[in-house]
Amino acid sequence: MCRMLTCRQLAAPNIALPINEKEPIIGSFFFCGIRMRNLSRNPIAWFATGLAFLLAVTALIYAPGLHGPFMFDDFANLPSLGAQGPIDNGQALVRYLVSGNADPTGRPMSVASFLVDARDWPAPSYPFKRDNLILHLLNGCLLALLLRDLGRAINIEAGRSTIAALFGAGAWMLHPLLVSTVLYVVQREAMLPATFCLLAMLTWLRARARIERGGNAGLTHILGIWCFFAAAALSKPNGLLCPALVLISEAALFKASNRNAQRAKRWTWVVAIPGTVVVTVGLLALSTHELLRGVNPVRGWSAAQRLITEPSILMEYIGQLALVVPSPASVFHDQYQAARNLLDPWFTLPAILAYIALVAGAWMCRRRAPAAALAVLFFFVGHAMESTAIPLELYFEHRNYLPSMLLFWPLGLAISSTHSYMARRAIALVVLAAAATLTYQNVLLWADPAKQAVYWASTQPESPRAQAYAAQIEAVSGHPEAARLRIEAAARLFPDEPQVAFALVDIHCTEGSLQPGDASVVGRALEHTQRDPGALLSQWMAHAIDRAKARSCTGVDPDLVRLWISMASANPRINILPGRRQDIAHLSGVVELAANAPTRAASYFRKALLEDPKPEVALNEAALLGDAGEPSLGLQHLEYFDTLPKPPPPSIGAGMSWLRNRLDDRQGFWTNELNNLRAKLSHHVASGS
């Protein structure tokens, strides 16, 4: 296996390099032609100069994209900045910090980071994107420092270590696969864990070096590293992998060759093993639960299918990072289908075998090629959270942000060890210039939503979401005919996709009326979709109810919306989910209000409340009844809520939900809100208004 891996030569620690006194310093990516003698004399100055140059190039390339708009999940997460008014006092700040609900952690570090950009909503997008870029540049700096320290730790000469570190960090910063992470505001949640992981690893390396020199690394170092681990985990759960990344770095790079090295290794075990064990046990338990669960009703595939699918996606990531597989640079990836078995599709088993070979080969050759082995192992361990059995969507580019950080370091070491100055310069220029050019093209797309939408649709013809989004953008950009043709073609191609059906109705309604067959297109999609439409169902139906009430689209009336809701309810993929059943009952009540049938509306609202009797649900529905001129029915709804058994409070294992519940109880938030609404409704009942 080792003989097959040419990368084993990339990290040989003591290759003697010829020095050519006449080598010039090139102006573009100049560190590739630095004279090794000068670099050895003052490596810190060369390192700082080269890093500053790379940062400036990266900032200039990304600058056009900073003025792009918010997108998709931004609107699902950022409005919490103003959900209960401006964040201008301590109580509002605390409520905002515990508002995250993407997972049990609540991601409070990421949530807090958005306060740097705005403290109310709506807000302009530029500060958010600007600070994402600043964070990306900071991560580039930390990565360059880490790679330099890793090189020195395995006794690579200072000049080679500097060149390899700059190349590795530059290739990562300029890589086109990361554009959709940096310019997609909400993906700061993928960037912050990388920041804290890098800080943890730098602290670990510095402390470890002190031990190897015969000194001591005390409790302060351990606590500091653990604090960085915790901050990474509280930014996004994949930050929990940071201890495992430290542990794999120790295993790949360092040998216990003397007493001090043994002490350093034991110290690393104390730092990293507890967190690694906890995360490993947790992942195994969660994976076992998902494997026993069978088909996931939200995703439409099982955890076993996901496990055999992810290796082929990881291989695709590697191809994209190597710039040999084109990347759509898109946020739509619904065209990826889970493998049915090991032979369907045909590349499933070969990808699994390639995955096993790469991991096993890297481990076996870690002594001969430590840098290459670490880069491979770091990549796969970094994907252990989001590319295993956890039922996330199958593919997302931003998952590579942290795992890909070391992949270009071995190539940098190879470049720095090349005897030929011309070859060294040519390889570096080709790689960095290619990455920078592709990144700039992607950035220009992110700066122009209309071109971006059409490009995504053209490069991803099998993505229903990409087609629907492109049609909607064309419709609002003054190209109604192109939008109509695109969405009608998509409706024929994807008859079971609600998002396409909804976009078809939206585009036709902008022209004033439904077209023949539109109603049945929506009905069929809702009745036959194999995936849960999620929040899109309630959002779009609420908009359809508004249309029916305002009579703004001929053909859309309360009876038609009732029919659509009933078809959604008849789909077992939708109706099996308690949250979706609650949405359907709630929407049925809203339709009845639009049809001037408040008594029937109150009946549906009670049904919705039974699915999940939470105070925010009761408050919203009672307020809707009051706004519809039925304050007495609103009061009755609140009284009905008081009679229902309250759901058990979240356990401490629920994480942020538990903390948020405790905070609500302590502040009496929902009690005050309900009492205020009761008082208003009672006033209107008493006054007859």
XYZ file of C-alpha atoms in Angstrom:
689
model
C 0.000 0.000 0.000
C 2.762 2.423 0.903
C 4.518 1.914 -2.396
C 1.388 3.037 -4.217
C 1.223 6.324 -2.350
C 3.642 8.744 -3.994
C 2.599 11.255 -1.374
C 4.916 9.518 1.081
C 7.752 11.614 -0.352
C 5.978 14.879 0.356
C 6.992 15.191 3.979
C 10.534 13.856 4.121
C 11.972 16.040 6.868
C 15.551 16.627 5.775
C 15.771 16.973 2.002
C 18.762 19.086 1.062
C 17.849 21.788 -1.448
C 20.240 23.448 -3.899
C 20.402 27.191 -3.509
C 20.446 29.347 -6.616
C 21.697 32.813 -5.747
C 20.095 34.267 -8.898
C 16.537 33.120 -8.231
C 14.280 36.186 -8.458
C 11.306 36.900 -6.294
C 8.254 36.668 -8.518
C 5.532 39.249 -8.130
C 2.571 36.906 -8.168
C 2.432 34.216 -5.477
C 6.063 35.183 -4.987
C 6.814 32.916 -2.072
C 7.159 30.009 -4.545
C 10.391 31.542 -5.876
C 11.878 32.825 -2.644
C 15.596 32.239 -2.305
C 15.949 29.535 0.280
C 19.042 31.111 1.861
C 17.296 34.441 2.474
C 14.238 32.634 3.730
C 16.298 30.662 6.202
C 17.911 33.868 7.492
C 14.655 35.681 8.195
C 11.728 33.249 7.936
C 9.410 35.332 10.119
C 9.615 38.371 7.820
C 9.107 36.260 4.716
C 6.217 34.450 6.355
C 4.503 37.696 7.371
C 5.023 39.276 3.938
C 3.762 36.241 2.049
C 0.748 35.872 4.311
C -0.164 39.552 3.959
C 0.000 39.186 0.180
C -2.305 36.153 0.218
C -4.775 37.896 2.509
C -4.884 40.933 0.232
C -5.462 38.782 -2.870
C -8.243 36.839 -1.149
C -9.945 40.016 0.069
C -9.847 41.572 -3.405
C -11.279 38.462 -5.023
C -14.170 38.263 -2.548
C -14.936 42.006 -2.520
C -17.581 41.976 -5.329
C -19.653 39.373 -3.493
C -20.024 41.385 -0.293
C -22.927 43.372 -1.729
C -25.053 40.318 -2.552
C -28.388 39.750 -0.790
C -29.383 37.371 2.000
C -30.429 33.907 0.859
C -32.694 31.039 1.992
C -31.610 29.869 5.466
C -30.502 33.419 6.299
C -34.203 34.280 6.504
C -34.862 31.290 8.738
C -32.174 32.226 11.271
C -31.365 35.942 11.249
C -34.861 37.372 11.925
C -34.463 36.251 15.548
C -32.357 39.428 15.884
C -35.632 41.362 15.937
C -38.223 38.711 16.746
C -39.053 40.398 20.072
C -37.862 43.888 19.295
C -34.349 45.373 19.199
C -31.698 43.713 21.334
C -31.013 46.759 23.463
C -31.133 45.445 27.036
C -29.880 42.525 29.077
C -33.137 40.588 29.102
C -33.490 40.842 25.321
C -29.855 39.782 24.921
C -30.304 36.671 27.045
C -33.489 35.677 25.209
C -31.729 36.098 21.878
C -28.704 34.032 22.909
C -30.929 31.066 23.798
C -33.100 31.402 20.678
C -31.128 28.940 18.529
C -33.011 25.762 17.697
C -31.037 24.187 14.836
C -29.867 21.406 17.192
C -29.693 20.735 20.955
C -26.684 23.031 21.425
C -28.527 26.057 20.039
C -25.167 27.215 18.593
C -24.935 30.216 20.974
C -21.437 31.250 19.843
C -22.638 31.575 16.249
C -25.862 33.260 17.354
C -23.860 35.774 19.404
C -21.539 36.519 16.488
C -24.400 38.001 14.462
C -24.774 40.751 17.091
C -21.578 42.237 15.693
C -23.471 42.910 12.456
C -26.931 43.981 13.660
C -29.128 44.151 16.747
C -32.494 44.340 15.038
C -34.178 42.971 11.953
C -34.460 43.630 9.034
C -30.853 44.658 8.480
C -28.522 45.185 5.489
C -26.571 42.154 4.277
C -23.206 43.892 3.748
C -21.972 43.876 7.394
C -22.784 40.163 7.726
C -20.935 39.203 4.544
C -18.034 41.527 5.334
C -17.538 39.924 8.731
C -17.792 36.450 7.194
C -14.893 37.406 4.937
C -12.911 38.803 7.872
C -13.459 35.525 9.711
C -12.301 33.585 6.627
C -9.121 35.682 6.465
C -8.537 35.139 10.175
C -8.890 31.392 9.656
C -6.385 31.632 6.801
C -3.889 33.318 9.138
C -4.405 30.696 11.848
C -4.083 27.897 9.311
C -0.799 29.281 7.992
C 0.551 29.449 11.564
C -0.641 25.918 12.264
C 0.937 24.485 9.120
C 4.225 26.239 9.860
C 4.221 24.870 13.410
C 3.302 21.379 12.208
C 6.225 21.477 9.778
C 8.638 22.539 12.472
C 7.251 19.897 14.837
C 8.303 17.149 12.428
C 11.723 18.758 11.889
C 11.156 20.259 8.463
C 13.691 23.005 7.730
C 12.383 26.551 8.338
C 12.450 27.620 4.701
C 10.519 24.582 3.483
C 8.101 24.845 6.377
C 7.367 28.492 5.569
C 6.790 27.911 1.855
C 4.594 24.865 2.475
C 2.554 26.692 5.104
C 1.945 29.693 2.867
C 1.038 27.551 -0.112
C -1.259 25.301 1.932
C -3.077 28.216 3.543
C -3.251 30.175 0.282
C -4.672 27.277 -1.715
C -7.290 26.746 0.979
C -8.257 30.428 1.288
C -8.563 30.817 -2.486
C -10.398 27.569 -3.159
C -13.679 27.936 -5.114
C -15.463 25.239 -3.081
C -15.504 27.592 -0.079
C -17.278 30.519 -1.780
C -20.724 29.225 -0.823
C -19.559 29.097 2.802
C -17.999 32.557 3.009
C -20.743 34.478 1.154
C -23.709 32.576 2.590
C -24.197 34.490 5.836
C -25.663 31.697 7.942
C -22.694 29.457 7.128
C -20.706 31.443 9.631
C -21.900 28.535 11.758
C -19.518 26.333 9.738
C -16.657 28.850 9.932
C -16.552 29.549 13.668
C -15.884 25.924 14.711
C -12.858 26.000 12.408
C -11.589 29.153 14.147
C -11.734 27.590 17.590
C -10.344 24.250 16.392
C -7.349 26.058 14.903
C -6.810 27.973 18.148
C -7.026 24.729 20.128
C -4.509 23.005 17.864
C -2.087 25.936 17.966
C -2.260 25.988 21.770
C -1.752 22.218 21.869
C 1.287 22.369 19.583
C 2.941 25.179 21.534
C 2.373 23.377 24.849
C 3.546 20.084 23.382
C 6.741 21.689 22.065
C 7.463 23.037 25.549
C 7.166 19.540 27.013
C 9.474 18.073 24.350
C 12.068 20.686 25.247
C 11.986 19.467 28.825
C 9.586 22.040 30.222
C 6.041 21.689 31.528
C 2.594 22.464 30.187
C 0.319 23.064 33.117
C -3.352 23.083 33.907
C -3.706 26.486 32.244
C -2.861 25.008 28.856
C -5.292 22.126 29.314
C -8.107 24.423 30.390
C -7.369 26.793 27.517
C -7.558 23.990 24.971
C -10.753 22.644 26.512
C -12.278 26.129 26.378
C -11.523 26.275 22.653
C -13.041 22.804 22.246
C -16.198 23.979 24.033
C -16.419 27.169 21.969
C -16.138 25.126 18.764
C -18.911 22.775 19.901
C -21.146 25.710 20.872
C -20.662 27.200 17.405
C -21.896 24.043 15.642
C -21.937 20.392 16.730
C -19.206 19.356 14.282
C -16.910 21.384 16.547
C -17.176 18.402 18.888
C -14.706 16.657 16.572
C -11.845 18.983 17.566
C -10.430 16.628 20.244
C -10.413 13.796 17.685
C -8.562 16.035 15.208
C -5.897 16.749 17.833
C -5.635 13.060 18.633
C -5.266 12.034 14.989
C -2.598 14.735 14.530
C -0.663 13.287 17.436
C -0.932 9.764 16.053
C 0.096 10.726 12.518
C 3.013 13.061 13.228
C 4.723 12.194 16.489
C 6.667 9.209 17.767
C 7.542 8.543 21.393
C 11.255 8.473 20.594
C 12.523 9.675 23.987
C 11.328 10.397 27.484
C 10.145 13.932 26.757
C 8.313 12.768 23.642
C 6.568 10.130 25.738
C 5.572 12.805 28.255
C 4.205 14.980 25.439
C 2.212 12.070 24.035
C 0.688 11.250 27.433
C -0.164 14.907 27.941
C -1.953 14.970 24.566
C -3.948 11.912 25.590
C -5.103 13.733 28.727
C -6.170 16.706 26.604
C -7.910 14.911 23.744
C -9.019 11.396 24.690
C -11.919 12.322 27.031
C -13.647 14.464 24.408
C -12.934 11.951 21.650
C -14.432 9.086 23.664
C -17.560 11.044 24.544
C -18.158 12.078 20.930
C -17.428 8.594 19.595
C -19.861 6.978 22.012
C -22.477 9.608 21.222
C -22.093 9.141 17.466
C -22.304 5.366 17.784
C -25.427 5.611 19.941
C -27.088 8.058 17.560
C -26.109 5.970 14.541
C -27.515 2.832 16.156
C -30.778 4.622 16.896
C -31.065 5.855 13.318
C -30.181 2.449 11.857
C -32.923 0.801 13.919
C -35.404 3.499 12.972
C -35.654 2.467 9.319
C -36.717 4.944 6.648
C -36.626 8.533 7.868
C -40.039 10.086 7.085
C -38.554 13.538 6.527
C -35.742 12.472 4.182
C -37.247 9.451 2.468
C -34.200 7.214 3.012
C -32.760 5.147 5.854
C -29.583 5.682 7.849
C -28.125 2.547 6.240
C -28.702 4.055 2.800
C -27.038 7.271 3.923
C -24.001 5.403 5.238
C -23.390 3.629 1.924
C -24.052 6.845 -0.043
C -21.684 9.190 1.767
C -18.388 7.592 0.590
C -19.231 8.439 -3.027
C -20.031 12.010 -1.973
C -16.740 12.214 -0.061
C -14.922 11.063 -3.191
C -16.714 13.813 -5.124
C -15.630 16.371 -2.510
C -12.024 15.225 -2.961
C -12.315 15.575 -6.728
C -13.710 19.087 -6.353
C -10.984 20.064 -3.890
C -8.403 18.748 -6.351
C -10.028 20.913 -9.063
C -10.602 17.875 -11.295
C -14.367 17.618 -10.668
C -16.426 20.757 -11.381
C -18.417 22.182 -8.501
C -21.812 23.825 -9.090
C -21.045 26.267 -6.240
C -24.735 26.048 -5.447
C -26.840 25.746 -2.303
C -29.227 23.309 -4.020
C -28.333 19.648 -3.784
C -31.696 17.890 -3.830
C -30.692 16.052 -7.010
C -28.459 13.765 -4.936
C -30.262 10.482 -4.339
C -29.450 7.918 -1.664
C -28.021 4.610 -2.866
C -30.551 1.783 -2.922
C -27.923 -0.870 -2.198
C -24.209 -1.517 -2.695
C -24.639 -1.999 -6.448
C -27.246 0.666 -7.213
C -25.871 3.024 -8.345
C -22.868 1.100 -9.622
C -20.225 3.391 -8.091
C -21.444 2.875 -4.505
C -19.267 -0.147 -3.702
C -16.139 1.172 -5.494
C -16.458 4.428 -3.532
C -16.701 2.521 -0.252
C -13.619 0.498 -1.163
C -11.748 3.674 -2.134
C -12.711 5.250 1.190
C -11.409 2.225 3.116
C -8.212 2.132 1.051
C -7.476 5.816 1.611
C -8.023 5.660 5.366
C -6.108 2.393 5.796
C -3.317 3.534 3.489
C -2.912 6.835 5.312
C -2.715 5.071 8.664
C -0.202 2.492 7.450
C 2.059 5.127 5.880
C 1.891 7.730 8.620
C 5.560 7.115 9.548
C 6.863 7.425 5.981
C 4.630 10.302 4.882
C 3.302 11.976 8.030
C 2.038 15.146 6.345
C 0.122 13.332 3.604
C -1.236 10.783 6.073
C -2.439 13.516 8.419
C -4.108 15.444 5.589
C -6.120 12.366 4.560
C -7.033 11.313 8.102
C -7.897 14.888 9.100
C -10.268 15.136 6.117
C -12.179 11.960 6.898
C -12.309 12.486 10.673
C -13.530 16.037 10.028
C -16.487 14.568 8.126
C -17.379 12.031 10.834
C -20.223 14.146 12.219
C -21.989 15.281 9.038
C -21.209 12.403 6.668
C -22.302 9.380 8.683
C -25.712 8.272 9.961
C -27.085 11.579 11.287
C -30.128 12.250 9.053
C -28.923 15.476 7.446
C -29.261 16.145 3.738
C -26.785 14.113 1.743
C -24.521 16.802 0.280
C -23.381 20.300 1.179
C -20.182 22.066 0.145
C -19.797 23.949 3.419
C -19.104 20.656 5.222
C -15.599 20.763 3.721
C -14.608 24.053 5.346
C -12.772 22.525 8.333
C -11.912 19.026 6.999
C -10.141 20.392 3.903
C -7.721 22.641 5.800
C -4.682 20.356 5.638
C -5.190 18.866 2.180
C -2.916 21.310 0.353
C -0.063 21.195 2.857
C 1.569 18.020 1.425
C 1.581 19.595 -2.031
C 3.241 22.661 -0.529
C 5.927 20.446 0.975
C 6.429 18.753 -2.384
C 6.768 22.114 -4.121
C 9.270 23.340 -1.550
C 11.392 20.204 -2.034
C 11.482 20.371 -5.839
C 15.036 20.936 -7.104
C 13.931 22.924 -10.135
C 13.020 26.526 -9.438
C 10.969 26.690 -12.666
C 8.993 23.577 -11.772
C 8.408 24.898 -8.263
C 7.095 28.189 -9.578
C 5.006 26.635 -12.360
C 3.209 24.152 -10.113
C 2.401 26.769 -7.489
C 1.262 29.344 -10.031
C -0.976 26.897 -11.875
C -2.676 25.648 -8.712
C -3.147 29.022 -7.044
C -4.079 30.880 -10.216
C -6.619 28.215 -11.175
C -8.188 28.305 -7.711
C -8.237 32.111 -7.624
C -9.784 32.377 -11.103
C -12.559 29.893 -10.339
C -13.213 31.558 -6.992
C -13.516 34.977 -8.608
C -16.022 33.629 -11.135
C -18.090 32.134 -8.324
C -17.917 35.372 -6.341
C -19.276 37.320 -9.338
C -22.234 34.924 -9.441
C -22.940 35.497 -5.756
C -22.935 39.232 -6.460
C -25.620 38.858 -9.158
C -28.608 36.763 -7.963
C -30.285 36.729 -11.386
C -27.246 35.283 -13.188
C -26.560 33.011 -10.256
C -30.042 31.486 -10.340
C -29.927 30.826 -14.086
C -26.424 29.355 -13.809
C -27.448 27.015 -10.996
C -30.478 25.879 -12.971
C -28.392 25.230 -16.094
C -25.671 23.292 -14.260
C -28.142 21.348 -12.110
C -31.003 20.368 -14.437
C -31.943 17.486 -12.110
C -32.528 19.785 -9.114
C -36.203 20.776 -8.724
C -35.261 23.471 -6.220
C -32.778 25.056 -8.633
C -35.401 25.175 -11.411
C -38.086 26.648 -9.135
C -35.700 29.256 -7.730
C -34.478 30.308 -11.187
C -38.045 30.720 -12.428
C -38.989 32.840 -9.411
C -35.920 35.065 -9.848
C -36.642 35.468 -13.564
C -40.226 36.441 -12.764
C -39.201 39.247 -10.407
C -36.314 40.343 -12.659
C -38.498 41.338 -15.575
C -38.396 38.086 -17.577
C -41.893 36.651 -17.076
C -41.938 34.634 -20.302
C -38.639 32.890 -19.479
C -39.929 32.217 -15.964
C -43.175 30.735 -17.271
C -41.452 28.458 -19.783
C -38.928 27.257 -17.194
C -41.458 26.481 -14.472
C -43.911 24.774 -16.826
C -41.110 22.524 -18.087
C -40.055 21.810 -14.505
C -43.646 20.928 -13.545
C -43.711 18.313 -16.306
C -40.307 16.958 -15.315
C -40.910 16.943 -11.525
C -44.659 16.311 -11.040
C -44.213 15.181 -7.407
C -42.252 18.206 -6.172
C -44.377 20.691 -4.150
C -41.792 23.473 -4.476
C -42.080 23.352 -8.274
C -45.883 23.236 -8.121
C -45.983 26.175 -5.718
C -43.671 28.218 -7.953
C -45.895 27.410 -10.956
C -48.915 28.890 -9.197
C -46.933 31.903 -7.962
C -45.691 32.748 -11.457
C -49.110 32.325 -13.065
C -50.712 34.387 -10.311
C -48.376 37.274 -11.083
C -50.200 37.355 -14.434
C -53.548 37.543 -12.621
C -55.040 34.043 -12.682
C -54.437 30.342 -12.456
C -53.990 28.436 -15.681
C -56.004 25.288 -16.486
C -54.489 22.356 -14.653
C -52.562 24.414 -12.074
C -54.808 23.297 -9.222
C -54.329 19.622 -10.069
C -50.539 20.109 -10.369
C -50.396 21.346 -6.765
C -52.779 18.642 -5.582
C -50.772 15.864 -7.216
C -47.490 17.141 -5.808
C -48.895 17.312 -2.276
C -50.522 13.905 -2.560
C -47.535 12.047 -4.008
C -44.383 13.782 -2.728
C -41.979 11.352 -1.097
C -40.368 14.027 1.075
C -41.729 16.248 3.787
C -42.137 19.793 2.363
C -41.185 21.170 5.768
C -41.929 24.768 6.699
C -42.511 25.558 3.010
C -45.938 23.920 3.262
C -47.300 26.252 5.944
C -45.552 29.334 4.527
C -46.874 28.865 1.010
C -50.373 27.844 2.120
C -50.579 30.936 4.326
C -49.695 33.015 1.270
C -52.333 31.174 -0.789
C -54.932 31.934 1.901
C -54.010 35.617 1.726
C -54.527 35.461 -2.053
C -57.899 33.785 -1.616
C -59.002 36.382 0.914
C -57.828 39.316 -1.206
C -59.055 37.714 -4.469
C -55.751 38.753 -6.035
C -55.457 35.649 -8.228
C -58.477 34.446 -10.174
C -59.149 30.809 -9.395
C -57.616 30.784 -5.926
C -60.430 30.730 -3.370
C -60.950 29.185 0.086
C -62.497 26.025 -1.388
C -59.399 25.369 -3.509
C -57.054 25.961 -0.589
C -59.155 23.573 1.533
C -58.737 20.943 -1.187
C -54.964 21.416 -1.290
C -54.708 21.135 2.498
C -56.780 17.949 2.513
C -54.519 16.432 -0.159
C -51.463 17.219 1.942
C -53.173 15.597 4.915
C -53.860 12.465 2.852
C -50.141 11.959 2.137
C -48.751 9.521 4.749
C -45.249 11.002 4.349
C -46.635 14.307 5.616
C -49.347 13.193 8.002
C -47.049 10.890 9.965
C -45.217 13.917 11.415
C -46.892 15.530 14.481
C -45.544 18.963 13.591
C -46.959 18.753 10.101
C -50.350 17.555 11.407
C -50.401 20.622 13.612
C -49.557 22.833 10.624
C -52.395 21.309 8.587
C -54.959 21.789 11.366
C -53.774 25.353 11.916
C -53.946 26.162 8.197
C -57.451 24.703 8.051
C -58.456 27.130 10.792
C -56.905 30.078 8.962
C -58.801 29.110 5.785
C -62.063 29.098 7.712
C -61.305 32.565 9.056
C -60.720 33.735 5.477
C -64.103 32.184 4.556
C -65.823 34.028 7.455
C -66.440 30.816 9.404
C -64.862 31.608 12.796
C -66.591 28.810 14.703
C -65.156 26.173 12.375
C -61.804 27.977 12.578
C -61.829 27.722 16.376
C -62.551 24.001 16.099
C -59.513 23.464 13.844
C -57.348 25.600 16.122
C -58.279 23.356 19.061
C -57.259 20.345 16.985
C -53.937 21.994 16.197
C -53.372 22.816 19.846
C -53.952 19.190 20.819
C -50.995 18.107 18.672
C -48.582 20.199 20.721
C -50.155 22.355 23.467
C -47.515 25.056 23.688
C -48.266 28.586 24.882
C -46.933 30.199 21.701
C -49.421 28.182 19.619
C -52.356 29.121 21.837
C -51.273 32.765 21.854
C -51.016 32.969 18.073
C -54.359 31.306 17.390
C -56.241 33.292 20.016
C -54.794 36.482 18.544
C -55.943 35.428 15.053
C -59.489 34.916 16.354
C -59.386 38.310 18.037
C -58.100 40.000 14.871
C -60.947 38.362 12.950
C -63.455 40.154 15.188
C -64.129 37.212 17.507
C -62.515 38.113 20.849
C -64.881 35.816 22.749
C -63.701 32.845 20.687
C -60.142 33.946 21.386
C -60.820 33.889 25.122
C -62.442 30.472 24.817
C -59.351 29.215 23.008
C -57.110 30.386 25.840
C -59.452 28.766 28.374
C -59.288 25.525 26.389
C -55.493 25.731 26.454
C -55.610 26.009 30.256
C -57.525 22.702 30.453
C -55.011 20.729 28.409
C -52.284 18.715 30.119
C -49.061 20.549 29.607
C -46.288 18.666 27.826
C -43.416 17.641 30.104
C -40.641 20.231 30.169
C -37.562 19.402 28.129
C -34.960 17.346 29.946
C -31.480 18.705 30.482
C -30.362 16.435 27.645
C -32.385 18.619 25.262
C -29.723 21.293 25.659
C -30.807 24.752 24.596
C -34.527 23.839 24.666
C -34.164 22.997 28.353
C -32.308 26.238 29.064
C -34.836 28.281 27.096
C -37.690 26.673 29.036
C -36.010 27.443 32.349
C -35.503 31.049 31.279
C -39.148 31.373 30.219
C -40.271 30.025 33.593
C -37.972 32.320 35.517
C -39.014 35.423 33.580
C -42.660 34.334 33.417
C -42.520 35.298 29.759
C -45.376 33.239 28.339
C -47.530 33.768 31.419
C -47.206 37.529 30.970
C -47.891 37.297 27.237
C -51.002 35.178 27.751
C -52.293 37.451 30.521
C -51.757 40.527 28.327
C -53.703 38.942 25.477
C -56.504 37.867 27.827
C -56.788 41.419 29.090
C -57.027 42.816 25.559
C -59.563 40.244 24.419
C -61.645 40.772 27.590
C -61.618 44.515 26.995
C -62.933 44.042 23.465
C -65.618 41.630 24.646
C -66.731 44.051 27.367
C -66.799 47.015 25.030
C -68.465 45.102 22.213
C -65.766 46.230 19.774
